[in-house]
Amino acid sequence: MRKSTPPAGTWTNWAGDESCAPREVLRPGSVDEVAAATGRAASEGRTVRVVGAGHSFNDQVCTDGLLLNLDRLDGLRHVDAEAGLVTVGAGTRLADLNLRLAQHGLALPNLGDIDRQSVAGAMSTGTHGTGRKLGNLATQIEALDLVLADGTTLTCNDADPEVLRAARVSLGALGVITGYTLRVVPAFALRAETRTMPLARTLDRLDELVDGNDHFEFFVLPHTEAALVKLNNRTDEAVRPPHGAAKRITEFAENGVFEAACRAGRRFPSRIPALNRAVTRLMTPSAYVDRSDRVFASRRSVRFTEMEWAVPRAACAEVLRKILRVIERERLDVGFPIEVRFVAPDELSHLSPAYGRETAYLAVHMYRGMPWEPYFRSVQDIALAFGGRPHWGKRHLMEADGLAARYPAWDRFQAVRSRLDPRGTFTNAHLRRVLGPVGAPARS
């Protein structure tokens, strides 16, 4: 087993705004090594947390105990193309998984817009893409392997559906996930169209746009009247990826130019409205056909922190309008776009933010180094008024008491948590805040 040596004994997330100083950081290369390290830490009364790519924006990874990095538990272990099932190591990066699946003529049915995360990190926090008929990524889990606090292993599958439904989106609160069996589909291409539309027209036609496309999403820069809409649809057309030069220009605009605008806005906040309008004018329409994962995911180099809320789909337009109004009324310095996506109802995961309802996700961001709490608190107040549930991997300001009432299967998750981790080996300050202590009484 290899020891990792983070600078000055600390771990820091991708955004650079959450860090911790674990007593020990290990990079196990096998399930046996995970079990031995976990069992030893538990017997010594230390907590155990797991890290993937560090793309969560809150402190859910942080620990002063044992931090397990699962990068060496990666790779595609087994492929059953006929059954549409694959097994994969929990530490595998989504980008690597997509490439390996493509080599077998397979693909994940949906993805988010970033593919740098580990499979376990994305699944365990309820990460999602967009598509009204498709659930979040965790709905693709057929089974998973879990190392418990005593070092024993447990395969979670339909033999015990309660455990599986708790483990799909678990925040790492049940044990160390070492591998997954995932449902996959034959590889497919998407026709990707991007264009600007007046925001008012986009919201008026929202149901038509969501229902009329396989994958629909849109972005709105505050202080502007335009939306950038993305329409991705399955096609049998020949692959026609964007020309190399055109792709580089687009990536430079989305990252280099936008980074420059963000820096200018951080230094001169009063100029943010004008900067946003200038960025909107640079948005150009595009259309191409490419392999699905290359359409879904984009390169993101601009660092930020993020909050995201799952609200009933029917409330999407009103929630967005209220967020934009509060930005103007309170003169909030917001230079990042608001991103809006849509997913199907989900009852396969007890802690799915899309549990039991068609869902719209609204994500808000703040550029690194800028104060985020006033904006995020205002957005949270709006989302809560419409029954919102926070994305588990993003920032929010809620605690367990408030969250429990928003999840119909909350007590069922807690029952599994008490059963699998009765001593709280896998908890930390973040989980005590958002899930409460292990064994907390059920809601009355």
CSV table of C-alpha atoms in Angstrom, one decimal:
chain,number,residue,atom,x,y,z
A,1,MET,CA,0.0,0.0,0.0
A,2,ARG,CA,1.3,3.4,-0.9
A,3,LYS,CA,1.2,6.5,1.3
A,4,SER,CA,0.3,9.7,-0.3
A,5,THR,CA,2.2,12.9,0.6
A,6,PRO,CA,0.0,16.0,0.1
A,7,PRO,CA,1.7,19.3,0.6
A,8,ALA,CA,2.3,20.1,4.2
A,9,GLY,CA,0.2,17.1,5.2
A,10,THR,CA,-3.0,18.6,3.9
A,11,TRP,CA,-5.7,17.6,1.4
A,12,THR,CA,-7.4,20.3,-0.7
A,13,ASN,CA,-10.4,20.1,-3.1
A,14,TRP,CA,-10.4,21.0,-6.8
A,15,ALA,CA,-11.9,24.5,-6.0
A,16,GLY,CA,-9.1,25.1,-3.5
A,17,ASP,CA,-11.5,26.3,-0.8
A,18,GLU,CA,-11.8,23.2,1.4
A,19,SER,CA,-8.9,21.4,3.0
A,20,CYS,CA,-8.0,19.2,5.9
A,21,ALA,CA,-5.0,17.6,7.6
A,22,PRO,CA,-5.6,13.9,7.9
A,23,ARG,CA,-3.6,11.8,10.3
A,24,GLU,CA,-2.9,9.4,7.5
A,25,VAL,CA,-3.5,9.3,3.8
A,26,LEU,CA,-3.4,5.9,2.0
A,27,ARG,CA,-3.7,4.8,-1.6
A,28,PRO,CA,-4.8,1.1,-1.4
A,29,GLY,CA,-4.3,-1.0,-4.5
A,30,SER,CA,-6.8,-3.8,-3.7
A,31,VAL,CA,-10.0,-4.5,-1.8
A,32,ASP,CA,-7.9,-6.4,0.8
A,33,GLU,CA,-5.8,-3.3,1.5
A,34,VAL,CA,-8.9,-1.2,1.8
A,35,ALA,CA,-10.4,-3.7,4.3
A,36,ALA,CA,-7.2,-3.9,6.4
A,37,ALA,CA,-6.8,-0.1,6.6
A,38,THR,CA,-10.4,0.5,7.4
A,39,GLY,CA,-10.6,-2.2,10.0
A,40,ARG,CA,-7.4,-0.9,11.7
A,41,ALA,CA,-8.6,2.7,11.7
A,42,ALA,CA,-11.9,1.7,13.2
A,43,SER,CA,-10.3,-0.4,15.9
A,44,GLU,CA,-8.2,2.6,16.9
A,45,GLY,CA,-11.3,4.8,17.0
A,46,ARG,CA,-10.4,6.9,14.0
A,47,THR,CA,-12.8,8.1,11.3
A,48,VAL,CA,-12.4,7.0,7.7
A,49,ARG,CA,-13.3,9.2,4.7
A,50,VAL,CA,-12.7,8.5,1.0
A,51,VAL,CA,-11.6,11.0,-1.7
A,52,GLY,CA,-11.8,10.7,-5.5
A,53,ALA,CA,-11.0,13.7,-7.7
A,54,GLY,CA,-12.0,16.3,-5.1
A,55,HIS,CA,-14.7,17.9,-7.2
A,56,SER,CA,-17.2,18.3,-4.3
A,57,PHE,CA,-17.5,21.9,-3.2
A,58,ASN,CA,-18.2,21.3,0.5
A,59,ASP,CA,-16.3,19.6,3.3
A,60,GLN,CA,-17.7,16.1,3.1
A,61,VAL,CA,-14.3,14.5,2.4
A,62,CYS,CA,-12.5,16.3,5.3
A,63,THR,CA,-11.2,14.3,8.2
A,64,ASP,CA,-8.5,14.3,10.9
A,65,GLY,CA,-8.4,10.5,10.8
A,66,LEU,CA,-7.7,8.2,7.8
A,67,LEU,CA,-8.3,9.5,4.2
A,68,LEU,CA,-8.4,6.8,1.6
A,69,ASN,CA,-7.5,7.8,-2.0
A,70,LEU,CA,-9.0,5.1,-4.4
A,71,ASP,CA,-7.1,6.1,-7.6
A,72,ARG,CA,-5.5,2.7,-7.7
A,73,LEU,CA,-8.8,0.9,-7.6
A,74,ASP,CA,-9.6,1.8,-11.2
A,75,GLY,CA,-10.3,0.2,-14.5
A,76,LEU,CA,-13.0,-1.7,-16.4
A,77,ARG,CA,-12.9,-5.2,-14.8
A,78,HIS,CA,-15.6,-7.1,-16.7
A,79,VAL,CA,-17.8,-6.4,-19.7
A,80,ASP,CA,-21.0,-8.2,-20.6
A,81,ALA,CA,-22.2,-6.4,-23.7
A,82,GLU,CA,-25.1,-8.7,-24.3
A,83,ALA,CA,-26.5,-8.0,-20.9
A,84,GLY,CA,-25.6,-4.4,-20.9
A,85,LEU,CA,-23.6,-4.6,-17.7
A,86,VAL,CA,-20.0,-3.7,-16.8
A,87,THR,CA,-18.0,-3.8,-13.5
A,88,VAL,CA,-15.7,-1.0,-12.8
A,89,GLY,CA,-13.3,0.1,-10.0
A,90,ALA,CA,-14.7,2.9,-7.8
A,91,GLY,CA,-11.6,5.1,-8.3
A,92,THR,CA,-12.0,5.1,-12.1
A,93,ARG,CA,-12.3,8.6,-13.6
A,94,LEU,CA,-15.4,9.1,-15.7
A,95,ALA,CA,-13.3,10.2,-18.6
A,96,ASP,CA,-11.3,7.0,-18.5
A,97,LEU,CA,-14.5,4.9,-18.2
A,98,ASN,CA,-16.0,6.6,-21.2
A,99,LEU,CA,-13.0,5.8,-23.3
A,100,ARG,CA,-12.9,2.2,-22.3
A,101,LEU,CA,-16.6,1.7,-22.8
A,102,ALA,CA,-16.3,3.2,-26.3
A,103,GLN,CA,-13.6,0.7,-27.2
A,104,HIS,CA,-16.3,-2.0,-26.5
A,105,GLY,CA,-19.0,-0.2,-28.4
A,106,LEU,CA,-20.8,0.9,-25.2
A,107,ALA,CA,-21.6,4.0,-23.3
A,108,LEU,CA,-23.2,5.4,-20.2
A,109,PRO,CA,-26.8,6.6,-21.1
A,110,ASN,CA,-26.2,10.0,-19.6
A,111,LEU,CA,-23.4,12.2,-18.1
A,112,GLY,CA,-22.9,15.5,-16.5
A,113,ASP,CA,-20.9,18.3,-18.1
A,114,ILE,CA,-17.6,17.4,-16.3
A,115,ASP,CA,-15.9,14.0,-16.6
A,116,ARG,CA,-13.0,14.5,-14.2
A,117,GLN,CA,-14.7,13.0,-11.2
A,118,SER,CA,-14.2,9.4,-10.0
A,119,VAL,CA,-17.1,7.1,-10.5
A,120,ALA,CA,-17.7,6.7,-6.8
A,121,GLY,CA,-17.6,10.5,-6.2
A,122,ALA,CA,-20.1,11.2,-8.9
A,123,MET,CA,-22.5,8.4,-8.0
A,124,SER,CA,-22.4,8.9,-4.2
A,125,THR,CA,-23.3,12.6,-4.4
A,126,GLY,CA,-26.2,12.2,-6.9
A,127,THR,CA,-24.4,13.8,-9.8
A,128,HIS,CA,-26.6,14.1,-12.9
A,129,GLY,CA,-26.8,15.1,-16.5
A,130,THR,CA,-29.9,16.3,-18.3
A,131,GLY,CA,-32.8,14.6,-20.0
A,132,ARG,CA,-36.4,14.3,-18.8
A,133,LYS,CA,-36.5,10.5,-19.3
A,134,LEU,CA,-33.2,9.9,-17.5
A,135,GLY,CA,-32.3,9.8,-13.8
A,136,ASN,CA,-29.1,10.8,-12.2
A,137,LEU,CA,-26.0,8.7,-12.7
A,138,ALA,CA,-26.7,6.6,-9.6
A,139,THR,CA,-29.8,5.1,-11.3
A,140,GLN,CA,-27.4,3.2,-13.5
A,141,ILE,CA,-26.0,1.2,-10.6
A,142,GLU,CA,-27.0,-2.5,-10.6
A,143,ALA,CA,-24.8,-3.5,-7.7
A,144,LEU,CA,-21.9,-2.2,-5.7
A,145,ASP,CA,-19.2,-3.5,-3.3
A,146,LEU,CA,-18.8,-2.0,0.1
A,147,VAL,CA,-16.1,-2.4,2.8
A,148,LEU,CA,-17.6,-1.9,6.3
A,149,ALA,CA,-16.0,-0.6,9.4
A,150,ASP,CA,-15.0,-4.0,10.7
A,151,GLY,CA,-13.1,-4.7,7.5
A,152,THR,CA,-15.7,-7.1,6.1
A,153,THR,CA,-17.1,-6.7,2.6
A,154,LEU,CA,-20.7,-6.5,1.4
A,155,THR,CA,-22.1,-6.7,-2.1
A,156,CYS,CA,-25.2,-4.5,-2.3
A,157,ASN,CA,-27.7,-5.8,-4.9
A,158,ASP,CA,-31.3,-6.7,-5.3
A,159,ALA,CA,-30.9,-9.4,-2.6
A,160,ASP,CA,-31.3,-6.6,-0.1
A,161,PRO,CA,-32.9,-3.7,-2.0
A,162,GLU,CA,-33.1,-1.4,1.1
A,163,VAL,CA,-29.3,-1.5,1.4
A,164,LEU,CA,-28.8,-0.9,-2.3
A,165,ARG,CA,-31.2,2.0,-2.4
A,166,ALA,CA,-29.3,3.6,0.6
A,167,ALA,CA,-25.9,2.9,-0.9
A,168,ARG,CA,-26.4,4.4,-4.4
A,169,VAL,CA,-26.3,7.9,-3.1
A,170,SER,CA,-24.7,7.6,0.3
A,171,LEU,CA,-22.2,10.5,0.7
A,172,GLY,CA,-19.7,7.8,1.9
A,173,ALA,CA,-21.7,7.4,5.1
A,174,LEU,CA,-22.1,3.6,4.9
A,175,GLY,CA,-18.6,2.3,4.1
A,176,VAL,CA,-15.9,2.4,1.4
A,177,ILE,CA,-17.3,1.6,-2.0
A,178,THR,CA,-14.6,-0.3,-4.0
A,179,GLY,CA,-16.5,-1.2,-7.2
A,180,TYR,CA,-19.7,-1.0,-9.2
A,181,THR,CA,-21.8,-3.0,-11.6
A,182,LEU,CA,-23.3,-0.5,-14.0
A,183,ARG,CA,-26.0,-0.7,-16.7
A,184,VAL,CA,-24.7,0.6,-20.0
A,185,VAL,CA,-26.1,1.0,-23.5
A,186,PRO,CA,-24.7,0.6,-27.0
A,187,ALA,CA,-22.5,3.5,-28.0
A,188,PHE,CA,-24.5,6.3,-29.6
A,189,ALA,CA,-23.9,9.7,-31.3
A,190,LEU,CA,-25.5,13.0,-30.4
A,191,ARG,CA,-26.3,15.9,-32.7
A,192,ALA,CA,-25.3,18.9,-30.6
A,193,GLU,CA,-26.8,22.3,-31.2
A,194,THR,CA,-26.0,25.4,-29.3
A,195,ARG,CA,-27.6,28.8,-29.8
A,196,THR,CA,-28.8,31.9,-28.0
A,197,MET,CA,-32.5,32.6,-27.4
A,198,PRO,CA,-34.2,35.5,-25.6
A,199,LEU,CA,-34.6,34.4,-22.0
A,200,ALA,CA,-38.3,35.3,-21.9
A,201,ARG,CA,-39.0,33.1,-25.0
A,202,THR,CA,-36.9,30.2,-23.5
A,203,LEU,CA,-39.0,30.2,-20.3
A,204,ASP,CA,-42.3,30.5,-22.3
A,205,ARG,CA,-41.3,27.5,-24.4
A,206,LEU,CA,-39.7,25.6,-21.6
A,207,ASP,CA,-42.0,22.5,-21.6
A,208,GLU,CA,-41.7,22.3,-25.4
A,209,LEU,CA,-37.9,22.5,-25.2
A,210,VAL,CA,-37.6,19.9,-22.4
A,211,ASP,CA,-40.0,17.4,-23.9
A,212,GLY,CA,-38.9,17.9,-27.5
A,213,ASN,CA,-35.2,17.0,-26.9
A,214,ASP,CA,-33.4,14.0,-25.6
A,215,HIS,CA,-31.1,16.3,-23.5
A,216,PHE,CA,-32.0,20.0,-23.0
A,217,GLU,CA,-30.2,22.5,-20.8
A,218,PHE,CA,-29.7,26.2,-20.8
A,219,PHE,CA,-27.5,28.9,-19.2
A,220,VAL,CA,-28.3,32.4,-18.2
A,221,LEU,CA,-25.8,35.2,-17.3
A,222,PRO,CA,-27.3,37.6,-14.8
A,223,HIS,CA,-27.8,41.1,-16.0
A,224,THR,CA,-28.6,39.9,-19.6
A,225,GLU,CA,-31.8,39.0,-21.4
A,226,ALA,CA,-30.4,36.0,-23.3
A,227,ALA,CA,-30.1,32.3,-22.7
A,228,LEU,CA,-27.6,29.9,-24.2
A,229,VAL,CA,-29.6,26.8,-25.0
A,230,LYS,CA,-28.1,23.3,-25.7
A,231,LEU,CA,-30.1,20.8,-27.6
A,232,ASN,CA,-28.5,17.3,-27.7
A,233,ASN,CA,-30.4,14.5,-29.6
A,234,ARG,CA,-29.5,11.0,-30.5
A,235,THR,CA,-28.8,10.6,-34.2
A,236,ASP,CA,-27.8,8.0,-36.8
A,237,GLU,CA,-25.8,10.7,-38.7
A,238,ALA,CA,-22.1,10.2,-39.3
A,239,VAL,CA,-19.9,11.6,-36.7
A,240,ARG,CA,-18.8,15.2,-37.6
A,241,PRO,CA,-16.8,16.5,-34.6
A,242,PRO,CA,-16.0,20.2,-34.4
A,243,HIS,CA,-12.9,21.2,-36.4
A,244,GLY,CA,-9.8,21.3,-34.3
A,245,ALA,CA,-9.3,25.0,-34.7
A,246,ALA,CA,-12.9,25.7,-34.0
A,247,LYS,CA,-12.9,23.6,-30.9
A,248,ARG,CA,-9.8,25.3,-29.6
A,249,ILE,CA,-11.4,28.7,-30.2
A,250,THR,CA,-14.5,27.6,-28.4
A,251,GLU,CA,-12.5,26.2,-25.4
A,252,PHE,CA,-10.5,29.4,-25.3
A,253,ALA,CA,-13.7,31.5,-25.2
A,254,GLU,CA,-15.3,29.3,-22.5
A,255,ASN,CA,-12.2,29.2,-20.4
A,256,GLY,CA,-9.6,31.9,-21.2
A,257,VAL,CA,-11.9,34.7,-22.2
A,258,PHE,CA,-14.3,33.9,-19.4
A,259,GLU,CA,-11.5,33.6,-16.8
A,260,ALA,CA,-10.4,37.1,-17.8
A,261,ALA,CA,-13.9,38.4,-17.5
A,262,CYS,CA,-14.2,36.8,-14.0
A,263,ARG,CA,-10.9,38.3,-12.8
A,264,ALA,CA,-12.0,41.7,-14.1
A,265,GLY,CA,-15.3,41.3,-12.3
A,266,ARG,CA,-13.6,40.3,-9.0
A,267,ARG,CA,-11.4,43.4,-9.2
A,268,PHE,CA,-14.1,45.8,-10.4
A,269,PRO,CA,-17.5,44.3,-9.3
A,270,SER,CA,-19.5,47.3,-10.6
A,271,ARG,CA,-18.5,46.3,-14.1
A,272,ILE,CA,-19.9,42.8,-13.9
A,273,PRO,CA,-23.2,43.6,-15.7
A,274,ALA,CA,-21.3,45.1,-18.6
A,275,LEU,CA,-18.9,42.2,-18.7
A,276,ASN,CA,-21.7,39.7,-18.7
A,277,ARG,CA,-23.4,41.4,-21.6
A,278,ALA,CA,-20.1,41.4,-23.5
A,279,VAL,CA,-19.6,37.7,-22.9
A,280,THR,CA,-23.2,37.0,-24.1
A,281,ARG,CA,-22.4,38.8,-27.4
A,282,LEU,CA,-19.5,36.5,-27.9
A,283,MET,CA,-21.7,33.4,-27.8
A,284,THR,CA,-22.0,31.9,-31.3
A,285,PRO,CA,-24.3,29.2,-32.6
A,286,SER,CA,-22.8,25.8,-33.4
A,287,ALA,CA,-23.9,22.3,-34.6
A,288,TYR,CA,-21.9,19.1,-34.8
A,289,VAL,CA,-22.3,15.3,-34.4
A,290,ASP,CA,-20.0,13.4,-32.1
A,291,ARG,CA,-19.8,10.4,-29.7
A,292,SER,CA,-22.1,11.0,-26.8
A,293,ASP,CA,-19.5,11.4,-24.0
A,294,ARG,CA,-17.6,13.9,-26.1
A,295,VAL,CA,-20.7,16.0,-26.4
A,296,PHE,CA,-21.8,15.7,-22.8
A,297,ALA,CA,-18.5,16.7,-21.2
A,298,SER,CA,-16.6,19.9,-21.6
A,299,ARG,CA,-13.2,21.1,-20.4
A,300,ARG,CA,-13.5,23.4,-17.4
A,301,SER,CA,-10.4,25.2,-16.1
A,302,VAL,CA,-12.0,28.3,-14.4
A,303,ARG,CA,-12.1,27.7,-10.7
A,304,PHE,CA,-15.3,28.5,-8.7
A,305,THR,CA,-17.5,27.3,-5.9
A,306,GLU,CA,-21.0,26.1,-6.5
A,307,MET,CA,-24.5,25.5,-5.1
A,308,GLU,CA,-27.2,23.5,-6.9
A,309,TRP,CA,-30.9,22.9,-6.1
A,310,ALA,CA,-33.3,20.3,-7.3
A,311,VAL,CA,-36.8,21.8,-7.5
A,312,PRO,CA,-40.0,20.4,-9.0
A,313,ARG,CA,-39.8,20.8,-12.8
A,314,ALA,CA,-43.0,22.9,-12.8
A,315,ALA,CA,-41.4,25.5,-10.5
A,316,CYS,CA,-38.3,25.9,-12.6
A,317,ALA,CA,-39.2,29.2,-14.5
A,318,GLU,CA,-40.5,30.9,-11.4
A,319,VAL,CA,-37.5,29.9,-9.3
A,320,LEU,CA,-35.1,31.2,-12.0
A,321,ARG,CA,-37.0,34.5,-12.3
A,322,LYS,CA,-36.8,35.0,-8.5
A,323,ILE,CA,-33.1,34.3,-8.5
A,324,LEU,CA,-32.5,36.9,-11.2
A,325,ARG,CA,-34.7,39.4,-9.5
A,326,VAL,CA,-32.9,39.0,-6.1
A,327,ILE,CA,-29.5,39.5,-7.9
A,328,GLU,CA,-30.7,42.8,-9.3
A,329,ARG,CA,-32.5,43.9,-6.1
A,330,GLU,CA,-29.7,43.1,-3.7
A,331,ARG,CA,-27.0,44.2,-6.2
A,332,LEU,CA,-25.2,40.9,-5.9
A,333,ASP,CA,-21.8,40.6,-7.7
A,334,VAL,CA,-22.6,37.6,-9.9
A,335,GLY,CA,-20.6,37.0,-13.0
A,336,PHE,CA,-21.2,33.3,-13.4
A,337,PRO,CA,-24.1,31.8,-15.4
A,338,ILE,CA,-27.0,30.0,-13.8
A,339,GLU,CA,-27.2,26.5,-15.3
A,340,VAL,CA,-30.5,24.7,-15.6
A,341,ARG,CA,-31.0,21.0,-16.3
A,342,PHE,CA,-33.8,18.4,-16.1
A,343,VAL,CA,-34.0,14.8,-14.9
A,344,ALA,CA,-36.6,12.1,-14.4
A,345,PRO,CA,-38.2,11.1,-11.1
A,346,ASP,CA,-36.1,8.7,-9.1
A,347,GLU,CA,-37.0,6.3,-6.3
A,348,LEU,CA,-34.0,4.0,-6.7
A,349,SER,CA,-31.9,6.0,-4.2
A,350,HIS,CA,-33.3,7.1,-0.8
A,351,LEU,CA,-31.3,10.3,-0.8
A,352,SER,CA,-31.8,11.2,-4.5
A,353,PRO,CA,-32.6,15.0,-4.8
A,354,ALA,CA,-35.0,14.0,-7.6
A,355,TYR,CA,-36.8,11.5,-5.4
A,356,GLY,CA,-40.4,11.0,-6.5
A,357,ARG,CA,-40.8,14.0,-8.9
A,358,GLU,CA,-39.8,15.4,-12.3
A,359,THR,CA,-36.9,17.7,-11.4
A,360,ALA,CA,-35.2,20.8,-12.6
A,361,TYR,CA,-31.7,21.5,-11.3
A,362,LEU,CA,-30.6,25.1,-11.0
A,363,ALA,CA,-26.8,25.6,-10.3
A,364,VAL,CA,-25.3,28.9,-9.2
A,365,HIS,CA,-21.6,29.7,-8.9
A,366,MET,CA,-19.2,32.2,-7.6
A,367,TYR,CA,-15.7,32.8,-9.0
A,368,ARG,CA,-12.8,31.9,-6.7
A,369,GLY,CA,-11.9,34.5,-4.1
A,370,MET,CA,-15.3,36.2,-4.2
A,371,PRO,CA,-17.7,36.1,-1.3
A,372,TRP,CA,-20.3,33.5,-2.0
A,373,GLU,CA,-22.5,33.3,1.1
A,374,PRO,CA,-24.9,36.3,0.6
A,375,TYR,CA,-25.8,35.1,-2.9
A,376,PHE,CA,-26.0,31.4,-2.0
A,377,ARG,CA,-28.1,32.1,1.0
A,378,SER,CA,-30.6,34.1,-1.1
A,379,VAL,CA,-30.8,31.3,-3.6
A,380,GLN,CA,-31.3,28.7,-0.9
A,381,ASP,CA,-34.2,30.7,0.6
A,382,ILE,CA,-35.9,30.8,-2.8
A,383,ALA,CA,-35.3,27.1,-3.6
A,384,LEU,CA,-36.6,26.1,-0.1
A,385,ALA,CA,-39.8,28.0,-0.7
A,386,PHE,CA,-40.5,25.7,-3.7
A,387,GLY,CA,-39.6,22.4,-2.0
A,388,GLY,CA,-36.0,22.4,-3.1
A,389,ARG,CA,-33.4,19.8,-2.2
A,390,PRO,CA,-29.6,20.5,-2.4
A,391,HIS,CA,-27.2,18.7,-4.5
A,392,TRP,CA,-25.1,16.6,-2.0
A,393,GLY,CA,-21.8,17.5,-3.6
A,394,LYS,CA,-22.3,21.2,-3.7
A,395,ARG,CA,-22.5,24.0,-1.1
A,396,HIS,CA,-25.6,24.5,1.0
A,397,LEU,CA,-26.4,25.9,4.4
A,398,MET,CA,-28.8,23.3,5.7
A,399,GLU,CA,-28.7,20.9,8.5
A,400,ALA,CA,-30.2,17.5,9.2
A,401,ASP,CA,-33.4,18.6,10.8
A,402,GLY,CA,-34.3,20.7,7.8
A,403,LEU,CA,-33.2,18.2,5.3
A,404,ALA,CA,-35.1,15.2,6.9
A,405,ALA,CA,-38.5,16.6,6.1
A,406,ARG,CA,-37.6,17.0,2.4
A,407,TYR,CA,-36.8,13.3,1.7
A,408,PRO,CA,-39.6,10.8,1.9
A,409,ALA,CA,-37.2,7.9,2.4
A,410,TRP,CA,-34.9,9.7,5.0
A,411,ASP,CA,-35.7,7.4,7.8
A,412,ARG,CA,-35.1,4.3,5.6
A,413,PHE,CA,-31.7,5.6,4.8
A,414,GLN,CA,-30.9,6.3,8.4
A,415,ALA,CA,-32.0,2.8,9.4
A,416,VAL,CA,-29.5,1.3,6.9
A,417,ARG,CA,-26.8,3.7,8.1
A,418,SER,CA,-27.3,2.6,11.7
A,419,ARG,CA,-27.2,-1.0,10.7
A,420,LEU,CA,-24.0,-0.8,8.6
A,421,ASP,CA,-22.0,1.8,10.6
A,422,PRO,CA,-23.4,1.8,14.1
A,423,ARG,CA,-20.2,3.5,15.6
A,424,GLY,CA,-20.0,6.3,13.1
A,425,THR,CA,-16.6,5.3,11.6
A,426,PHE,CA,-17.4,6.9,8.3
A,427,THR,CA,-18.8,10.2,9.7
A,428,ASN,CA,-17.2,13.6,10.0
A,429,ALA,CA,-18.3,17.1,10.8
A,430,HIS,CA,-20.1,17.6,7.5
A,431,LEU,CA,-22.1,14.4,7.8
A,432,ARG,CA,-23.0,15.1,11.4
A,433,ARG,CA,-24.3,18.4,10.1
A,434,VAL,CA,-26.3,17.2,7.1
A,435,LEU,CA,-27.3,13.7,8.2
A,436,GLY,CA,-27.1,14.0,12.0
A,437,PRO,CA,-25.4,11.5,14.3
A,438,VAL,CA,-25.7,7.8,13.6
A,439,GLY,CA,-28.7,6.4,15.4
A,440,ALA,CA,-30.5,9.7,15.7
A,441,PRO,CA,-34.2,9.1,16.5
A,442,ALA,CA,-36.6,8.9,13.5
A,443,ARG,CA,-38.8,11.8,12.7
A,444,SER,CA,-42.1,11.8,14.6
